[in-house]
PDB file of C-alpha atoms in Angstrom:
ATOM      1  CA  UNK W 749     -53.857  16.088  17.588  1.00 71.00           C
ATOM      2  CA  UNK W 750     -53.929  13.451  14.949  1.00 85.00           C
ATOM      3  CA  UNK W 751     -57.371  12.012  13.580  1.00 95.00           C
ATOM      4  CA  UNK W 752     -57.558   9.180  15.784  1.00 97.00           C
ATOM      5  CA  UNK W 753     -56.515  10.923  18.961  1.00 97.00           C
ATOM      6  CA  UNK W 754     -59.559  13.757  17.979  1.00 98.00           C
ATOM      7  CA  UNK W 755     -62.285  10.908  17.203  1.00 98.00           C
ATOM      8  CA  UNK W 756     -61.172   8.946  20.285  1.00 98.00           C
ATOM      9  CA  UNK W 757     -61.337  12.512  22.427  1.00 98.00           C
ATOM     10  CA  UNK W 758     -65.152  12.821  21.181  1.00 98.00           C
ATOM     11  CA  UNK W 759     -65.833   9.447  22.269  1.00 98.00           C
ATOM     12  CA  UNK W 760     -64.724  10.002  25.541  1.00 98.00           C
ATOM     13  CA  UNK W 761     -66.727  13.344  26.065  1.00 98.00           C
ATOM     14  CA  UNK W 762     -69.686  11.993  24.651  1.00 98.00           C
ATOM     15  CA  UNK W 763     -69.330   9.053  26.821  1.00 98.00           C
ATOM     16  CA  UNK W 764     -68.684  11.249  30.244  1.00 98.00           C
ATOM     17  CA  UNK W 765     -71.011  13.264  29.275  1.00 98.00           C
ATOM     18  CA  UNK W 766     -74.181  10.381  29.227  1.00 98.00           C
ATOM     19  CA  UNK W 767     -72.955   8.839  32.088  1.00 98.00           C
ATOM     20  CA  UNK W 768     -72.265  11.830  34.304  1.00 98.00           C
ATOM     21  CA  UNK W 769     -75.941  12.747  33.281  1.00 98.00           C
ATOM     22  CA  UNK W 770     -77.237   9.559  33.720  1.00 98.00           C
ATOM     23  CA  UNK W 771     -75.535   8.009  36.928  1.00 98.00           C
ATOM     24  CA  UNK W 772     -76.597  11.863  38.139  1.00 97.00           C
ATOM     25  CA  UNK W 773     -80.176  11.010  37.783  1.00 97.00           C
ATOM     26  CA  UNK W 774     -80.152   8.001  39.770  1.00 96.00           C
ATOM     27  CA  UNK W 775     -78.248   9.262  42.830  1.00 95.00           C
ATOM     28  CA  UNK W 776     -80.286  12.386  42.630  1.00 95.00           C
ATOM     29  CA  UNK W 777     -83.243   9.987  42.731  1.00 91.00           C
ATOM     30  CA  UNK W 778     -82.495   8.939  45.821  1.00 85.00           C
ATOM     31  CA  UNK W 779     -82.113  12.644  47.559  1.00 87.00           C
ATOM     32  CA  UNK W 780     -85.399  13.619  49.633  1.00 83.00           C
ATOM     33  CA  UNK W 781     -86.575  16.368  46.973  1.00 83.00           C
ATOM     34  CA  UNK W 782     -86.381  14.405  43.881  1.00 82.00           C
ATOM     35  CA  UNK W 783     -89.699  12.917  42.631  1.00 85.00           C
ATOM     36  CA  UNK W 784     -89.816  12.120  39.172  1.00 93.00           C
ATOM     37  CA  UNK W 785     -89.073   8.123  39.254  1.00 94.00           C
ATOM     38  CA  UNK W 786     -87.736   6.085  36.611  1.00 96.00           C
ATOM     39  CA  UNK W 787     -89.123   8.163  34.062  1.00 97.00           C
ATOM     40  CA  UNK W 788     -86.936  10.576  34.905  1.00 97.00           C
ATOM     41  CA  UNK W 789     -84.416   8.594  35.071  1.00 97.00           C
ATOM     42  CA  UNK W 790     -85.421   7.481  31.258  1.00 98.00           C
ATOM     43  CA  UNK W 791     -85.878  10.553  30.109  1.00 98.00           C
ATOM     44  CA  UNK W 792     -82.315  11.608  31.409  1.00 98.00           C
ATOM     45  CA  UNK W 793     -80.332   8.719  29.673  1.00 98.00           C
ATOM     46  CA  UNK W 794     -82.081   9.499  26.720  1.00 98.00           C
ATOM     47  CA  UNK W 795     -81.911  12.777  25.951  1.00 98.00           C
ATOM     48  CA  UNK W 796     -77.931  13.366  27.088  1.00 98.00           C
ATOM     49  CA  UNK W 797     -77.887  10.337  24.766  1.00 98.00           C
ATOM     50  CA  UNK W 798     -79.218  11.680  22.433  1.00 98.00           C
ATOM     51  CA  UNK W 799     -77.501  15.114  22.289  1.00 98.00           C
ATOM     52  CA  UNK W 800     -74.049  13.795  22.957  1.00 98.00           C
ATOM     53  CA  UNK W 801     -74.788  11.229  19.883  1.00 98.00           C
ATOM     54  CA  UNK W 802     -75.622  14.188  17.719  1.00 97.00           C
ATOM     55  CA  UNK W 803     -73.118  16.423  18.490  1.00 97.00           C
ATOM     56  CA  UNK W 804     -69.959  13.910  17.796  1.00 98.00           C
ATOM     57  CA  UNK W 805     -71.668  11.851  15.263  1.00 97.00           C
ATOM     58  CA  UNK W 806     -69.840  14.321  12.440  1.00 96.00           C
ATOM     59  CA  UNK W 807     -66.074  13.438  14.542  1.00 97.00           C
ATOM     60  CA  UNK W 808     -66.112   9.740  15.526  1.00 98.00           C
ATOM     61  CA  UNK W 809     -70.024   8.702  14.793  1.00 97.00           C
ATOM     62  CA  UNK W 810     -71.110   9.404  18.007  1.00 97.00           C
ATOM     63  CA  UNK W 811     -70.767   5.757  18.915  1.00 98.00           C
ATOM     64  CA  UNK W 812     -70.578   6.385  23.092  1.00 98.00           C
ATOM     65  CA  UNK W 813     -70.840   2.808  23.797  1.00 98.00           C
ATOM     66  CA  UNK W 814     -68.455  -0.463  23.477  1.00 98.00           C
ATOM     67  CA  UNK W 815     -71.661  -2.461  21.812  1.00 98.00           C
ATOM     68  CA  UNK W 816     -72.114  -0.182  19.080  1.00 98.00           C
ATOM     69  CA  UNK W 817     -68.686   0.069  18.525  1.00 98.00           C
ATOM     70  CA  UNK W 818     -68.413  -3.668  18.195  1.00 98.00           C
ATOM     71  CA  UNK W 819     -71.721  -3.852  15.908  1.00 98.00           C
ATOM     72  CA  UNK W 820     -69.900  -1.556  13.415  1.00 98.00           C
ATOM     73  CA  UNK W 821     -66.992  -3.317  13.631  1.00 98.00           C
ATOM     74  CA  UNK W 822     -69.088  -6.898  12.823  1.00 97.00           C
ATOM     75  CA  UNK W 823     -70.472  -4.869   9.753  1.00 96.00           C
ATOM     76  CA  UNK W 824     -66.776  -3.837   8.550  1.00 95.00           C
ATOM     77  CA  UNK W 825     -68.505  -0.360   8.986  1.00 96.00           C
ATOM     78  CA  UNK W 826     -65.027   0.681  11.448  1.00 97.00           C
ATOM     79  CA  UNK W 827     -61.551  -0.539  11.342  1.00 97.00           C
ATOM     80  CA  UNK W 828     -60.314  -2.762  14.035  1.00 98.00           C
ATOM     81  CA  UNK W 829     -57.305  -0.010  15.471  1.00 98.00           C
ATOM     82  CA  UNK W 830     -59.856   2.458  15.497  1.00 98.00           C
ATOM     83  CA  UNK W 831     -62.707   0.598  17.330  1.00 98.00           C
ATOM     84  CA  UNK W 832     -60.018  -0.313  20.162  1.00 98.00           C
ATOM     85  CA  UNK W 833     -59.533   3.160  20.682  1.00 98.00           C
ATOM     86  CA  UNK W 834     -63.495   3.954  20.570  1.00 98.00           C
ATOM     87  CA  UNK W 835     -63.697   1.267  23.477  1.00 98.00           C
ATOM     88  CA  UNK W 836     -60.853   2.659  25.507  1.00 98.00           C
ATOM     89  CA  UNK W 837     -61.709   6.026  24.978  1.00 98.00           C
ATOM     90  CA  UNK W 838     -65.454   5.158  26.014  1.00 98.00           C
ATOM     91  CA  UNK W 839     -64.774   3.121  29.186  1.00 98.00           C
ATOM     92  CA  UNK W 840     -62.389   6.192  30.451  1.00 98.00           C
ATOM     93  CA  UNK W 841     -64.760   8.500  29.624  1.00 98.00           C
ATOM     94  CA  UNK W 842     -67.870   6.733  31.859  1.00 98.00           C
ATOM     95  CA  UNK W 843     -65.039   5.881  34.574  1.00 98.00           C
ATOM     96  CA  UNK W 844     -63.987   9.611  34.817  1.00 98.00           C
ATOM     97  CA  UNK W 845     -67.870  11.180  35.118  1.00 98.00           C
ATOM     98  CA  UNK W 846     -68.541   8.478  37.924  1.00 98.00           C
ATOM     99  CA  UNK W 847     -65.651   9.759  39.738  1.00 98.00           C
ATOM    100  CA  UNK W 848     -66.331  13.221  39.272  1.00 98.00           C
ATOM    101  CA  UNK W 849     -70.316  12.558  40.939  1.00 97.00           C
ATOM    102  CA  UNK W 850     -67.896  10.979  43.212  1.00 97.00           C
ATOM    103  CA  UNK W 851     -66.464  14.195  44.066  1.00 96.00           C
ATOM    104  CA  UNK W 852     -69.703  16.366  43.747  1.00 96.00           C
ATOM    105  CA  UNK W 853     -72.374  14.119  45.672  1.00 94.00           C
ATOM    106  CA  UNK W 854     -72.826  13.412  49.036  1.00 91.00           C
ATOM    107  CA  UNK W 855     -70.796  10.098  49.695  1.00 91.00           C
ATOM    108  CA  UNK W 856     -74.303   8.278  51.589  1.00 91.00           C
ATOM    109  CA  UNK W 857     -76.686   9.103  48.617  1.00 92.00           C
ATOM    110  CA  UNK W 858     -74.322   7.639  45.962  1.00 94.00           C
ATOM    111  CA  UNK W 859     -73.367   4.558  48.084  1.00 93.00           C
ATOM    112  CA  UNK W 860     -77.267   4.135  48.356  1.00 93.00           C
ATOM    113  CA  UNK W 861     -77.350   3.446  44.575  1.00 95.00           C
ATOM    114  CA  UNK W 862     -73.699   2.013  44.417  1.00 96.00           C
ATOM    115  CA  UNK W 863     -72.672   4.883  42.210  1.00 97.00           C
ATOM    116  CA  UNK W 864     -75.135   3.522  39.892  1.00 97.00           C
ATOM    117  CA  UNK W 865     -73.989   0.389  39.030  1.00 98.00           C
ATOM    118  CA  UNK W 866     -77.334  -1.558  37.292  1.00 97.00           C
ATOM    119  CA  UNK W 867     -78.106  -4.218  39.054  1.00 97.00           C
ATOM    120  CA  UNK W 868     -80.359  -7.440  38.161  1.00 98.00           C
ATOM    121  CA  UNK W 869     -83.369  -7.553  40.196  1.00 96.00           C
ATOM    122  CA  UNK W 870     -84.596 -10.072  42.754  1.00 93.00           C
ATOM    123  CA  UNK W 871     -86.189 -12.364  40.429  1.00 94.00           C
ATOM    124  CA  UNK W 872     -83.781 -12.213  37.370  1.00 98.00           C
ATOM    125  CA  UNK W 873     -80.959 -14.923  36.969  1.00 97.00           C
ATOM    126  CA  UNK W 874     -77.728 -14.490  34.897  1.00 98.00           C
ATOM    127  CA  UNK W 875     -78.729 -16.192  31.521  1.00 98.00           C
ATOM    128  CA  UNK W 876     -82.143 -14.354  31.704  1.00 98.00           C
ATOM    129  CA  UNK W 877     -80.522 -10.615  32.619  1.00 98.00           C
ATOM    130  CA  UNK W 878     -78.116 -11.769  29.462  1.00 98.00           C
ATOM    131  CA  UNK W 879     -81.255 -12.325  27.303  1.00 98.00           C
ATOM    132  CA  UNK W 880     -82.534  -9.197  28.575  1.00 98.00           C
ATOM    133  CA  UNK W 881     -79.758  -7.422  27.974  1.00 98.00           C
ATOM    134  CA  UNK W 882     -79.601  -8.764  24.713  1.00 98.00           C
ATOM    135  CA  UNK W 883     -83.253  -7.323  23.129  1.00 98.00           C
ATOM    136  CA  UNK W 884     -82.366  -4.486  24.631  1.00 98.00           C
ATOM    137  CA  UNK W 885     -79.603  -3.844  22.576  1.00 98.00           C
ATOM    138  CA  UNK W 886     -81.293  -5.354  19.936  1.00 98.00           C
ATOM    139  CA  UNK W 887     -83.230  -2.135  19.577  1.00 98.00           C
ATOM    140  CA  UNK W 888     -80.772   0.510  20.407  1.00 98.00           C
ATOM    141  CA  UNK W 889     -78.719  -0.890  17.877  1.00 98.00           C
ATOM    142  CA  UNK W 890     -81.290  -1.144  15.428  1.00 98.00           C
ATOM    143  CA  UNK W 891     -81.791   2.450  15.549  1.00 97.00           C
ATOM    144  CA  UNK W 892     -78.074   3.146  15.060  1.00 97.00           C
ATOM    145  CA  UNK W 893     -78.502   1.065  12.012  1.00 97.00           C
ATOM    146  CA  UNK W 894     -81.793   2.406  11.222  1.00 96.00           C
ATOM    147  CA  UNK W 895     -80.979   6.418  11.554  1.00 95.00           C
ATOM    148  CA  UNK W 896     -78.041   6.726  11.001  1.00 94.00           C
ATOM    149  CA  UNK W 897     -75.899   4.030   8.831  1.00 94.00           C
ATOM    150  CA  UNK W 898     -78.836   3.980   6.681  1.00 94.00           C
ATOM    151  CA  UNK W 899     -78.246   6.790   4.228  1.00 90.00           C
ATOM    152  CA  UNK W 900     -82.114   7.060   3.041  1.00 90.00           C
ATOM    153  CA  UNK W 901     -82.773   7.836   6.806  1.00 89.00           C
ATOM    154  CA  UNK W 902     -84.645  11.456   7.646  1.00 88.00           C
ATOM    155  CA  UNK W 903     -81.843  13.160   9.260  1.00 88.00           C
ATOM    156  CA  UNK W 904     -82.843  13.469  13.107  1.00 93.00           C
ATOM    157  CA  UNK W 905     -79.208  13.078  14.570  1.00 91.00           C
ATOM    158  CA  UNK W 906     -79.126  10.929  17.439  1.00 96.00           C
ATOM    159  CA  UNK W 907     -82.847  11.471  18.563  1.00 96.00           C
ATOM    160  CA  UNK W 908     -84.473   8.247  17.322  1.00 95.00           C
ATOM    161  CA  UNK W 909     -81.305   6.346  19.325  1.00 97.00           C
ATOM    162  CA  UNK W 910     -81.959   8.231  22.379  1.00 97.00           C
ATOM    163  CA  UNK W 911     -86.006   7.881  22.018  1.00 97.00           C
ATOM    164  CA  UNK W 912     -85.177   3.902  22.102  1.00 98.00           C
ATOM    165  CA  UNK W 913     -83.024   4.279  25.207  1.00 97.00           C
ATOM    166  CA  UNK W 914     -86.212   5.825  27.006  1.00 98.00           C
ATOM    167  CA  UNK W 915     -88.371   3.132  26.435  1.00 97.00           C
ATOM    168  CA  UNK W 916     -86.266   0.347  27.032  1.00 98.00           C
ATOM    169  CA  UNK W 917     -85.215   1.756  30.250  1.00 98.00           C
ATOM    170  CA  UNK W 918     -88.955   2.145  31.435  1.00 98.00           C
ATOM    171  CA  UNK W 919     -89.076  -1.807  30.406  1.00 98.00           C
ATOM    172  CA  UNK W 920     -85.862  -3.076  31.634  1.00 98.00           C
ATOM    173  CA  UNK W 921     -84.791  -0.955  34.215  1.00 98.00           C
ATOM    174  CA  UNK W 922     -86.364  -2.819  37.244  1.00 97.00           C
ATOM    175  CA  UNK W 923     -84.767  -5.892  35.602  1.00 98.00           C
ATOM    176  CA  UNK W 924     -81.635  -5.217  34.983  1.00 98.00           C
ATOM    177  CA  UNK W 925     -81.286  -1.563  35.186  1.00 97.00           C
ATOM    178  CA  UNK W 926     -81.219  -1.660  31.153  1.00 98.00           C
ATOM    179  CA  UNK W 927     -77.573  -0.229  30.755  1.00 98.00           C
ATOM    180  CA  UNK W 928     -77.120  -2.003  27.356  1.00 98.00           C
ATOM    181  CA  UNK W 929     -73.782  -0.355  27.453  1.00 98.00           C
ATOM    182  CA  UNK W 930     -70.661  -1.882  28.650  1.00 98.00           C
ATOM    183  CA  UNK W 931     -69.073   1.225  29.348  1.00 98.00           C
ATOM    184  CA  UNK W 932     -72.331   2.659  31.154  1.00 98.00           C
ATOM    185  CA  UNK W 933     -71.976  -0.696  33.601  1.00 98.00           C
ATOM    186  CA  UNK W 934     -68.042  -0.464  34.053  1.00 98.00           C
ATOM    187  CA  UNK W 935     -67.823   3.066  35.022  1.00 98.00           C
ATOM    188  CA  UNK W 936     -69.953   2.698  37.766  1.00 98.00           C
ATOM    189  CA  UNK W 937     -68.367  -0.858  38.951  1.00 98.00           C
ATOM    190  CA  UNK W 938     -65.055   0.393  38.824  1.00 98.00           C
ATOM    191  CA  UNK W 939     -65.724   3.351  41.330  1.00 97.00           C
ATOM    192  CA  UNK W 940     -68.283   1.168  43.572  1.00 96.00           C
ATOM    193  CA  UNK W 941     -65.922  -1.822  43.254  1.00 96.00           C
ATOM    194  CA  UNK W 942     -69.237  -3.888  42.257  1.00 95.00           C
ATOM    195  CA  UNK W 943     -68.425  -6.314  39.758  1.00 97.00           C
ATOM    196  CA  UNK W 944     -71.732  -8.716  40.752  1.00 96.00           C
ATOM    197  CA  UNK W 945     -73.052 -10.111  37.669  1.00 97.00           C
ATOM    198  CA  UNK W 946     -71.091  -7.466  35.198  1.00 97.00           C
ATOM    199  CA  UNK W 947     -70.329  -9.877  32.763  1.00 97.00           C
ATOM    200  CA  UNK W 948     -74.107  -9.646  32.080  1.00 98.00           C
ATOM    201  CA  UNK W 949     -73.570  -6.130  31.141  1.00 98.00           C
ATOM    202  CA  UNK W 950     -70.810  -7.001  28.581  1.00 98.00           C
ATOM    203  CA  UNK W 951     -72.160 -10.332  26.881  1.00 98.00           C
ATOM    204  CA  UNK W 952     -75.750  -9.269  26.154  1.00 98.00           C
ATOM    205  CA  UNK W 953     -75.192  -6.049  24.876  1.00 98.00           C
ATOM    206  CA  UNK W 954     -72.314  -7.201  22.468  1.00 98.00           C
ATOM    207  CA  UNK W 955     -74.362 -10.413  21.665  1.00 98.00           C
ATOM    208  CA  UNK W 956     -77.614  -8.238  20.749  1.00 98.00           C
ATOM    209  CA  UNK W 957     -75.286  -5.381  19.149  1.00 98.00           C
ATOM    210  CA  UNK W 958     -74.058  -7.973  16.526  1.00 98.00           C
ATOM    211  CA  UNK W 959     -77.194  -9.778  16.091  1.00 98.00           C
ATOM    212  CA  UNK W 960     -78.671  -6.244  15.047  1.00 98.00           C
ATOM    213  CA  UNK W 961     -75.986  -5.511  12.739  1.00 98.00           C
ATOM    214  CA  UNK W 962     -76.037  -8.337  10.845  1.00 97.00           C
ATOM    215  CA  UNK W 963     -79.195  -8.180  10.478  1.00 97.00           C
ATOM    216  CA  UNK W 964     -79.121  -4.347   9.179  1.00 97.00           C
ATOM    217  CA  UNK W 965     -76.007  -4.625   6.883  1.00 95.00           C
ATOM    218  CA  UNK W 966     -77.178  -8.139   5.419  1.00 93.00           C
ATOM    219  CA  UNK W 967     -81.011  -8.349   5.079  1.00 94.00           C
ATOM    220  CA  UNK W 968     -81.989  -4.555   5.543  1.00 94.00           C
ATOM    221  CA  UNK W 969     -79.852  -1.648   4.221  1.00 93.00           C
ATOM    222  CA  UNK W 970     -79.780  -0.977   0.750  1.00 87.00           C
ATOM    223  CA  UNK W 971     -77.546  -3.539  -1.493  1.00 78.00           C
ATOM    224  CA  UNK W 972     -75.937  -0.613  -2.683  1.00 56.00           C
ATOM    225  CA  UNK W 973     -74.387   0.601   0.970  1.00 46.00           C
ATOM    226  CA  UNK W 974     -73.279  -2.180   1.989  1.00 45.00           C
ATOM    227  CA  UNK W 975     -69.806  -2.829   3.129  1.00 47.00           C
TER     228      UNK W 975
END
């Protein structure tokens, strides 16, 4: 298997693996038994985030998500062939754990949730669920940047990312359902064939992604690391 084919390979794990955990939450949410809310559900994004991130970071980077990918792109911190790989690799991987919850739930609890899909709420228009979106990112990002581009940063793996993931979940989930991951809205979409307002899902994570790398690369890492 040639380098690209292995880094691409962890992507896609990494990626299945976070959304098969965290579309899992949600539909298991919505069985009688379950209890624990949208903490839960917070706490289950972020720590298979957070695990998945760590364990491929030394093969691809652990990137796991089409915004991040792009943000390291933006800071010449990836090459353009391999970041089209990353992004294919990523949006297979979260298309292929949908359809295996697919296979393993009961077809009324997942069609409850639409397989998961994030959805804006009642009160939350397109421009404002891009915003959201957007700051979102912002922060996940950030702590890519912050934990591990930055090579004065303590060495926690992906931990800090996946703490940030559980808090902006608790904030944005009843807004937009905080995916901040293009590949965590497509999989989903794809299976439920719910494509309503998914370009929301796409714009404001990429827009915040890149706003947050540029940031890092040009006013925050050291001079000296900089591509």
């Amino acid at each position: 298997m040639s380098s690209l084919a292995r880094h691409s390979f962890a992507e896609a794990i990494g990626t299945f693996s976070f959304v098969f955990i965290g579309v899992g939450s949600v539909a298991s949410q919505a069985t009688p038994n379950a209890g624990y809310g949208l903490l839960g559900i917070a706490l289950a994004h972020g720590i298979a985030l957070s695990v998945m991130v760590t364990a491929t970071m030394s093969i691809s980077g652990g990137n796991l998500n089409p915004a991040v990918t792009v943000a390291l792109l933006a800071a010449r911190r990836i090459d353009p062939k391999t970041a089209l790989a990353y992004i294919v690799a990523q949006l297979v991987g979260a298309s292929v754990a949908v359809f295996a919850l697919k296979a393993l739930f009961t077809p009324a609890v997942l069609h409850q949730v639409s397989y998961g899909t994030p959805q804006l709420g009642a009160s939350v228009t397109l421009g404002t669920g891009i915003a959201i979106e957007a700051v979102l990112t912002f922060f996940l990002v950030s702590a890519v940047f912050g934990t591990c581009v930055n090579p004065e940063a303590p060495k926690v793996g992906g931990f800090g990312i996946g703490l940030v993931l559980v808090f902006d979940i608790l904030v944005g989930g009843p807004l937009t359902g905080a995916a901040m991951n293009p590949a965590r809205a497509f999989g989903p979409a794809l299976v439920a064939n719910q494509w309503v307002a998914q370009g929301v899902y796409w714009v404001g994570p990429i827009v915040g992604g890149l706003v947050a790398a540029l940031v890092w690369e040009y006013g925050l890492l050291p001079k000296r690391v900089r591509a």
